[in-house]
Coordinates of C-alpha atoms (C1' of nucleotides) in Angstrom, one line a residue:
Chain A
M23 CA -8.8 -27.7 28.5
T24 CA -6.9 -26.6 25.0
A25 CA -4.1 -27.5 27.2
Q26 CA -5.4 -30.9 27.3
L27 CA -5.7 -31.4 23.6
L28 CA -2.2 -29.6 22.3
S29 CA 0.4 -31.7 25.0
A30 CA 0.2 -34.3 22.4
S31 CA 1.9 -32.7 20.0
R32 CA 6.4 -31.3 21.2
P33 CA 6.2 -28.0 22.5
R34 CA 7.5 -25.8 19.3
E35 CA 4.1 -27.0 17.8
R36 CA 2.3 -26.3 20.4
I37 CA 3.9 -22.8 21.0
I38 CA 3.6 -22.0 16.8
E39 CA -0.1 -23.0 17.4
T40 CA -1.1 -21.1 20.2
A41 CA 1.1 -17.3 19.1
S42 CA -1.2 -18.1 15.7
R43 CA -4.1 -18.2 17.1
L44 CA -3.4 -15.6 19.3
F45 CA -1.1 -13.0 17.6
F46 CA -4.2 -13.0 14.7
R47 CA -8.0 -12.9 17.0
Q48 CA -5.5 -10.2 19.3
G49 CA -2.5 -8.6 17.8
Y50 CA 1.2 -8.6 18.2
C51 CA 1.0 -5.9 21.0
A52 CA -1.3 -6.5 22.4
T53 CA -0.3 -10.7 23.0
G54 CA 2.0 -11.2 25.5
I55 CA 4.9 -13.8 26.1
N56 CA 3.6 -15.0 29.5
Q57 CA -0.1 -15.5 27.6
I58 CA 1.5 -17.3 25.5
I59 CA 3.4 -20.2 27.3
S60 CA 0.3 -20.5 29.6
E61 CA -2.0 -20.9 27.6
S62 CA 0.4 -23.5 25.4
G63 CA 1.3 -25.5 28.7
V64 CA 4.8 -24.9 28.1
A65 CA 7.9 -23.7 30.8
K66 CA 9.3 -20.0 29.7
A67 CA 12.5 -21.2 29.3
S68 CA 11.4 -24.1 27.1
F69 CA 9.6 -21.3 25.2
Y70 CA 12.9 -19.1 25.1
A71 CA 14.9 -22.3 23.9
H72 CA 12.6 -22.8 21.3
F73 CA 12.4 -19.1 19.7
P74 CA 15.1 -15.9 21.1
S75 CA 12.5 -13.7 20.7
K76 CA 9.0 -13.1 21.1
E77 CA 9.6 -11.2 17.1
L78 CA 11.4 -13.9 16.1
L79 CA 8.2 -16.0 16.9
A80 CA 5.7 -13.8 15.0
I81 CA 8.3 -14.7 12.3
A82 CA 7.7 -18.0 12.5
W83 CA 4.2 -18.1 13.1
L84 CA 4.2 -15.8 9.4
E85 CA 6.1 -17.9 7.5
Q86 CA 4.1 -21.2 7.9
R87 CA 0.5 -19.5 7.8
E88 CA 2.7 -18.2 3.7
E89 CA 3.6 -21.8 3.5
R90 CA -0.3 -23.0 4.0
W91 CA -1.9 -20.5 2.1
I92 CA -0.1 -20.2 -0.6
Q93 CA -0.3 -24.1 -0.9
Q94 CA -4.2 -24.0 -0.2
L95 CA -4.6 -21.6 -3.5
K96 CA -2.2 -22.9 -5.7
E97 CA -3.9 -26.6 -4.7
R98 CA -7.8 -24.8 -5.2
I99 CA -6.7 -23.2 -8.3
A100 CA -5.0 -26.0 -9.7
Q101 CA -8.3 -28.2 -10.4
C102 CA -9.9 -24.9 -12.3
P103 CA -10.3 -25.4 -15.6
S104 CA -11.4 -21.6 -16.6
I105 CA -10.0 -18.3 -15.8
D106 CA -13.3 -17.1 -14.4
K107 CA -13.4 -20.7 -12.2
R108 CA -10.1 -19.7 -10.7
V109 CA -10.9 -16.5 -10.3
A110 CA -14.2 -17.4 -8.1
A111 CA -11.7 -19.9 -6.5
M112 CA -9.2 -17.4 -4.8
Y113 CA -12.4 -15.6 -4.0
S114 CA -14.0 -18.7 -2.0
L115 CA -10.8 -19.9 -0.3
W116 CA -11.0 -16.2 1.1
G117 CA -14.7 -16.3 1.9
D118 CA -14.1 -19.4 3.8
Q119 CA -11.0 -18.5 5.9
I120 CA -12.7 -15.4 6.9
R121 CA -15.0 -17.4 8.5
N122 CA -13.4 -19.6 10.0
E123 CA -10.9 -17.2 11.5
G124 CA -13.9 -15.2 12.3
Y125 CA -13.6 -11.4 10.2
R126 CA -10.1 -10.7 12.0
G127 CA -9.2 -10.1 8.4
C128 CA -5.2 -10.6 7.1
G129 CA -2.8 -11.8 8.9
F130 CA 0.2 -10.2 7.3
I131 CA -2.2 -6.9 6.6
N132 CA -2.0 -6.5 10.2
M133 CA 1.5 -7.6 11.5
A134 CA 2.4 -5.1 9.4
G135 CA 0.1 -2.3 10.6
E136 CA 1.7 -3.1 14.1
F137 CA 4.9 -2.5 12.1
S138 CA 5.4 0.7 11.5
N139 CA 9.7 0.5 10.6
E140 CA 9.7 -0.1 6.9
E141 CA 13.2 -1.4 7.3
S142 CA 11.8 -4.3 9.6
P143 CA 12.0 -8.1 8.7
I144 CA 8.2 -8.6 10.0
R145 CA 7.1 -5.9 6.7
A146 CA 9.8 -7.3 4.6
L147 CA 7.6 -10.5 4.8
V148 CA 4.6 -9.1 3.9
R149 CA 6.0 -7.5 0.9
D150 CA 7.8 -10.8 0.2
H151 CA 3.8 -12.4 0.8
K152 CA 2.8 -10.0 -1.2
D153 CA 4.3 -9.9 -4.0
R154 CA 4.2 -14.1 -4.1
V155 CA 0.2 -13.5 -4.8
R156 CA 0.4 -11.2 -7.3
H157 CA 2.8 -13.4 -9.4
I158 CA 0.2 -15.9 -8.4
I159 CA -2.8 -13.9 -9.4
A160 CA -0.5 -13.5 -12.7
N161 CA 1.2 -16.8 -13.4
D162 CA -0.8 -19.2 -12.1
V163 CA -4.5 -17.5 -13.0
L164 CA -5.0 -15.0 -16.1
S165 CA -1.8 -16.9 -16.9
E166 CA -3.1 -18.0 -20.4
Y167 CA -5.0 -14.2 -20.8
Q168 CA -0.8 -13.0 -20.5
P169 CA -0.2 -13.6 -24.0
R170 CA -3.1 -11.6 -25.4
M171 CA -3.3 -8.6 -24.5
K172 CA -0.8 -5.6 -24.2
P173 CA 1.8 -6.1 -21.2
S174 CA 0.7 -2.7 -19.8
D175 CA -3.1 -3.9 -19.9
F176 CA -2.4 -7.2 -18.8
D177 CA -0.5 -5.1 -15.8
E178 CA -3.1 -3.1 -15.1
L179 CA -5.7 -5.9 -15.0
V180 CA -3.2 -8.0 -12.2
N181 CA -3.7 -4.8 -10.4
A182 CA -6.9 -4.0 -10.3
I183 CA -8.3 -7.9 -9.6
Y184 CA -5.4 -7.7 -6.4
S185 CA -6.9 -4.5 -5.7
L186 CA -9.9 -5.7 -5.5
F187 CA -9.3 -9.2 -3.5
D188 CA -7.7 -6.5 0.0
G189 CA -9.7 -4.1 -0.9
A190 CA -12.7 -7.0 0.5
I191 CA -10.6 -8.6 2.8
I192 CA -9.8 -5.2 4.6
Q193 CA -14.1 -4.5 4.0
A194 CA -15.0 -8.3 5.6
Q195 CA -12.9 -7.8 8.2
N196 CA -14.3 -3.6 8.6
F197 CA -18.2 -4.9 8.4
M198 CA -17.9 -8.3 9.6
Q199 CA -19.6 -9.1 6.8
D200 CA -19.3 -11.6 3.9
W201 CA -21.0 -9.0 1.5
P202 CA -17.4 -7.2 0.0
I203 CA -16.1 -10.8 -0.9
D204 CA -19.0 -11.2 -3.4
S205 CA -19.1 -8.0 -4.5
A206 CA -15.2 -7.8 -5.2
L207 CA -15.5 -11.6 -7.7
K208 CA -18.5 -9.8 -9.7
A209 CA -16.3 -6.7 -10.3
S210 CA -12.9 -9.0 -10.8
L211 CA -15.2 -11.1 -13.6
K212 CA -16.6 -8.2 -15.2
L213 CA -13.1 -6.4 -15.9
L214 CA -12.2 -10.0 -16.9
S215 CA -14.9 -10.2 -19.5
Q216 CA -13.8 -6.8 -21.1
S217 CA -10.1 -7.3 -21.3
L218 CA -10.0 -9.5 -24.2
P219 CA -10.1 -7.1 -28.1
E220 CA -11.8 -10.4 -29.4
E221 CA -14.6 -11.7 -27.0
G222 CA -14.8 -15.5 -26.9
Chain B
M3 CA 12.1 23.0 17.2
T4 CA 8.6 21.5 17.2
A5 CA 7.2 22.4 20.8
Q6 CA 7.9 26.0 19.9
L7 CA 6.5 26.0 16.9
L8 CA 3.6 24.2 18.0
S9 CA 4.1 25.9 21.6
A10 CA 1.3 28.7 19.8
S11 CA -1.6 27.4 20.1
R12 CA -3.4 26.0 23.7
P13 CA -1.8 22.6 25.3
R14 CA -5.3 20.7 24.1
E15 CA -4.5 21.8 20.3
R16 CA -1.2 20.9 20.3
I17 CA -2.1 17.4 22.6
I18 CA -4.3 16.2 19.4
E19 CA -1.6 17.4 16.5
T20 CA 1.3 15.5 18.6
A21 CA -0.7 12.7 18.9
S22 CA -2.3 12.7 15.5
R23 CA 1.6 13.2 14.0
L24 CA 2.7 9.6 16.6
F25 CA -0.3 7.6 16.9
F26 CA -0.1 7.8 12.9
R27 CA 3.1 7.2 12.6
Q28 CA 4.1 4.5 15.0
G29 CA 0.7 3.0 15.9
Y30 CA -1.1 3.7 19.2
C31 CA 0.0 0.7 20.9
A32 CA 4.0 1.8 19.8
T33 CA 2.8 5.2 21.2
G34 CA 2.9 6.5 25.2
I35 CA 1.5 9.1 26.8
N36 CA 5.1 10.0 28.1
Q37 CA 6.0 10.2 24.5
I38 CA 3.1 12.9 23.8
I39 CA 3.1 15.2 26.2
S40 CA 6.9 15.4 26.5
E41 CA 6.3 16.2 22.6
S42 CA 3.9 18.3 23.0
G43 CA 5.1 20.4 26.0
V44 CA 2.1 20.0 27.5
A45 CA 2.5 18.6 31.3
K46 CA 1.1 15.4 32.3
A47 CA -1.0 16.2 34.8
S48 CA -2.3 19.0 31.5
F49 CA -2.2 16.1 29.7
Y50 CA -5.1 14.1 32.1
A51 CA -7.6 17.3 32.5
H52 CA -8.3 17.7 28.9
F53 CA -8.0 13.8 28.2
P54 CA -9.2 11.7 30.7
S55 CA -7.6 8.3 28.9
K56 CA -5.4 7.5 26.5
E57 CA -8.0 5.8 24.3
L58 CA -10.9 9.4 24.5
L59 CA -6.9 11.0 23.0
A60 CA -7.4 8.7 20.1
I61 CA -10.9 9.0 19.9
A62 CA -10.6 12.7 19.6
W63 CA -7.8 12.6 17.0
L64 CA -10.1 10.1 15.1
E65 CA -13.7 12.6 15.3
Q66 CA -10.9 15.0 14.3
R67 CA -9.3 13.3 11.2
E68 CA -12.6 12.3 9.8
E69 CA -14.1 15.6 10.0
R70 CA -11.6 17.4 7.8
W71 CA -10.5 14.4 5.6
I72 CA -14.7 14.1 4.6
Q73 CA -14.3 17.7 4.1
Q74 CA -11.3 17.6 2.1
L75 CA -13.1 15.0 -0.3
K76 CA -16.7 16.6 0.0
E77 CA -14.6 20.2 -1.4
R78 CA -12.4 18.1 -4.0
I79 CA -15.4 16.3 -6.1
A80 CA -18.2 20.0 -6.0
Q81 CA -15.8 21.5 -8.2
C82 CA -16.0 18.7 -10.8
P83 CA -18.6 18.6 -13.0
S84 CA -18.5 15.2 -14.7
I85 CA -18.1 11.1 -12.9
D86 CA -14.9 10.3 -14.1
K87 CA -13.5 13.7 -12.7
R88 CA -15.3 13.2 -9.2
V89 CA -13.9 9.6 -9.0
A90 CA -10.2 10.8 -9.9
A91 CA -10.5 14.0 -7.3
M92 CA -10.8 11.1 -4.9
Y93 CA -7.9 9.1 -6.2
S94 CA -5.9 12.1 -6.3
L95 CA -7.1 13.3 -3.1
W96 CA -6.0 9.8 -0.9
G97 CA -2.9 10.0 -3.4
D98 CA -1.4 13.6 -2.1
Q99 CA -2.0 12.8 1.1
I100 CA -0.4 10.0 0.8
R101 CA 2.9 10.8 -0.3
N102 CA 2.8 13.5 2.5
E103 CA 2.1 11.1 5.1
G104 CA 5.4 8.6 4.1
Y105 CA 3.0 5.9 3.3
R106 CA 1.4 5.5 6.2
G107 CA -2.1 4.3 5.1
C108 CA -5.6 4.8 6.1
G109 CA -5.4 6.0 10.1
F110 CA -9.1 4.1 10.4
I111 CA -8.1 1.1 8.6
N112 CA -4.3 0.7 10.7
M113 CA -6.2 1.7 14.3
A114 CA -9.1 -1.1 13.4
G115 CA -6.3 -3.6 13.5
E116 CA -5.3 -2.9 16.9
F117 CA -8.3 -3.4 18.5
S118 CA -9.7 -6.6 18.2
N119 CA -12.7 -5.8 20.3
E120 CA -15.8 -4.8 17.5
E121 CA -17.8 -3.2 20.4
S122 CA -14.4 -0.8 20.7
P123 CA -15.5 2.7 20.5
I124 CA -13.0 2.6 18.3
R125 CA -14.4 0.1 16.2
A126 CA -18.0 1.8 15.7
L127 CA -16.2 4.9 14.7
V128 CA -14.1 3.1 12.0
R129 CA -17.6 1.4 10.4
D130 CA -19.2 4.8 10.9
H131 CA -16.2 6.4 8.6
K132 CA -16.3 3.6 6.3
D133 CA -19.8 4.1 5.8
R134 CA -19.2 7.6 5.3
V135 CA -17.5 7.9 3.1
R136 CA -19.0 5.0 1.0
H137 CA -22.0 6.9 0.7
I138 CA -20.4 9.8 -0.9
I139 CA -19.2 7.6 -3.1
A140 CA -23.1 6.7 -4.1
N141 CA -24.6 9.8 -3.7
D142 CA -21.8 12.3 -4.6
V143 CA -19.5 11.0 -6.7
L144 CA -22.0 8.5 -8.5
S145 CA -25.3 9.9 -7.7
E146 CA -26.0 10.8 -11.7
Y147 CA -25.9 7.7 -12.2
Q148 CA -27.7 5.9 -9.4
P149 CA -31.6 6.9 -11.8
R150 CA -30.3 5.1 -14.9
M151 CA -29.0 1.6 -13.5
K152 CA -31.1 -1.4 -12.2
P153 CA -29.9 -0.8 -8.1
S154 CA -28.2 -3.7 -7.4
D155 CA -26.2 -3.0 -10.0
F156 CA -25.3 0.4 -8.8
D157 CA -24.8 -1.2 -5.0
E158 CA -22.5 -3.3 -7.0
L159 CA -20.8 -0.7 -8.9
V160 CA -20.4 1.2 -5.6
N161 CA -18.9 -1.5 -3.4
A162 CA -16.4 -2.1 -6.5
I163 CA -15.0 1.0 -6.3
Y164 CA -15.0 1.2 -3.0
S165 CA -13.1 -2.2 -2.7
L166 CA -11.0 -0.6 -5.1
F167 CA -10.4 2.1 -3.3
D168 CA -9.4 0.4 -0.2
G169 CA -7.4 -1.9 -1.7
A170 CA -5.1 1.1 -3.5
I171 CA -4.2 2.6 0.1
I172 CA -3.6 -1.1 1.7
Q173 CA -1.1 -1.7 -1.0
A174 CA 0.5 1.9 -1.7
Q175 CA 1.1 1.2 2.0
N176 CA 2.8 -2.1 1.9
F177 CA 4.8 -1.5 -1.0
M178 CA 5.4 2.5 -0.3
Q179 CA 4.7 3.8 -3.8
D180 CA 1.9 5.3 -5.3
W181 CA 1.3 2.9 -8.5
P182 CA -1.3 1.4 -6.5
I183 CA -3.9 4.4 -6.9
D184 CA -2.9 5.4 -10.2
S185 CA -4.1 0.9 -11.1
A186 CA -7.1 1.6 -8.8
L187 CA -7.9 4.6 -11.0
K188 CA -8.1 3.1 -14.6
A189 CA -10.0 0.1 -13.4
S190 CA -12.5 2.7 -11.2
L191 CA -13.4 4.0 -14.7
K192 CA -13.5 0.8 -17.1
L193 CA -16.0 -0.2 -14.8
L194 CA -17.7 2.9 -14.9
S195 CA -17.8 3.1 -18.7
Q196 CA -19.4 0.0 -19.1
S197 CA -22.1 0.6 -16.1
L198 CA -24.9 2.2 -18.5
P199 CA -26.3 0.2 -20.7
E200 CA -26.6 3.0 -23.3
E201 CA -23.0 4.5 -24.0
G202 CA -23.1 8.1 -24.0
Chain C
dC4 C1' 22.1 -47.5 37.1
dC5 C1' 23.7 -43.6 35.6
dT6 C1' 24.3 -39.7 32.8
dT7 C1' 22.2 -36.6 29.7
dG8 C1' 19.2 -33.3 27.4
dA9 C1' 14.9 -31.6 27.5
dA10 C1' 11.1 -30.1 29.8
dC11 C1' 8.8 -28.3 33.7
dA12 C1' 8.4 -24.3 37.6
dG13 C1' 8.2 -20.2 39.0
dA14 C1' 11.1 -15.8 41.1
dC15 C1' 13.5 -11.7 39.3
dA16 C1' 15.8 -8.1 37.5
dG17 C1' 14.9 -4.2 34.9
dG18 C1' 12.7 -1.5 31.7
dT19 C1' 8.0 0.5 30.2
dC20 C1' 3.0 1.5 30.9
dT21 C1' -1.1 4.3 32.5
dG22 C1' -3.1 7.3 35.5
dT23 C1' -2.7 10.2 40.1
dC24 C1' -0.9 12.5 43.0
dT25 C1' 1.8 17.5 45.6
dA26 C1' 3.5 21.3 45.0
dT27 C1' 4.3 25.4 42.2
dA28 C1' 4.0 29.1 38.9
dT29 C1' 1.5 32.4 35.5
dA30 C1' -2.9 34.7 33.9
dT31 C1' -7.3 36.3 34.2
dT32 C1' -11.0 38.3 36.2
dT33 C1' -13.3 40.3 39.9
Chain D
dA27 C1' -4.9 43.2 45.3
dA28 C1' -6.8 39.2 45.9
dA29 C1' -9.1 35.1 44.1
dT30 C1' -9.3 31.5 40.3
dA31 C1' -8.4 28.7 36.6
dT32 C1' -5.3 26.9 34.5
dA33 C1' -1.3 25.9 33.3
dT34 C1' 4.0 23.9 34.6
dA35 C1' 7.6 19.8 37.0
dG36 C1' 8.0 15.7 37.9
dA37 C1' 7.2 11.7 41.7
dC38 C1' 5.4 8.0 42.2
dA39 C1' 2.1 3.9 42.8
dG40 C1' 1.0 -0.1 41.2
dA41 C1' 0.5 -3.2 36.8
dC42 C1' 2.4 -5.4 33.0
dC43 C1' 6.7 -6.4 29.7
dT44 C1' 10.4 -9.1 28.0
dG45 C1' 14.0 -11.7 29.0
dT46 C1' 17.3 -14.6 32.6
dC47 C1' 18.5 -17.8 35.7
dT48 C1' 18.5 -21.1 38.8
dG49 C1' 16.5 -26.3 39.9
dT50 C1' 13.6 -29.3 39.7
dT51 C1' 11.5 -33.9 37.5
dC52 C1' 11.5 -37.1 34.1
dA53 C1' 12.1 -40.1 29.9
dA54 C1' 15.7 -42.6 26.6
dG55 C1' 20.1 -44.6 26.0
dG56 C1' 24.8 -46.5 27.1

DNA sequence: CCTTGAACAGACAGGTCTGTCTATATATTT
DNA sequence: AAATATATAGACAGACCTGTCTGTTCAAGG
């Protein structure tokens, strides 16, 4: 049983692992506290001892997901010598993830959709995440193009690649297929190839 | 009062108008039947006489939204003589819409996020919608490029522009700003400009 | 041995949800 | 005028939700 496997770790970890799976697969609203505690094999009192509310659990989950995802992304691109390879690595990371996770798309975007109040801490967290990814694209993936381009052109290039990336995630989720990822990668490389005035 | 204004039309229309506003602004789960009937000034029995369930109301709403959106898109692009202008019209339609509707993104994508079951009729509706938009891009917006390009290249171009489009919507929603739309339009035109072997 | 802390089980309160039902009013048609 | 269709108001059932509370078990440390 799942509970058997999970019982090795401590309650707080079991709760987050279960919540991660359920929030991501079913959505936040559709997942109740009762299901979380029953599937993580934890008493209700223990749950509320660790997380004062369902929303704070969601925040803890997103923070953990954020940390792990950013770390994986940085690891993968750090091993790539060229811009093209780093862009490809970014897409392949996402391709691997979406296949493993059953084409459920981006956990942050999905959560943002369920929290319509833009002042909500969840929404702030999602904005921070997306900003951080954008900065990684600009500073770690495309960095060496920055001094060789007009600043506004560089910004547009970053925006374009980032929109392609998010759009591909949405469409892969929608159609439950991989081709949007591949297409977006190809388009990104095409945009890159015509971004420098002197072609090298 | 809103109910005053709405009372001009018949109950079924009042219900759909209200549901459209509430589902879109608050989300499907977060909107209850009781709020819908009270804000549309309709008795509960009347509601269930017109719509057997909440989900069927959502489907009726999405179908109406689909029809109106596709019609608007076709109208706008029909008036444009060149490819570039048609692509720009597509983005400007969305820009107008997102500003009017308060940066709540795409109603279809948002709904798909709340229905995790891929077999759900809602999910099927969203897939159909996205497919239809993709066909319009291929057959009405970029049509005259089709015979002048290698079929696989043409497909990739359509995919790329479509991913840019969806990504821009997501990011405009996330940041509640317009610049992702502008950036995606610029990138789309850039991709177009290098898609023909002989440049005209 | 005994105390303390952390986990357990599960009843409970108070609220919300969807959907059904009864009963009344109004408007149109025959 | 009578009959029929369609609207109204709102109580109600039954399920589910979050979060609180009581009480039990168990293991580690003084």
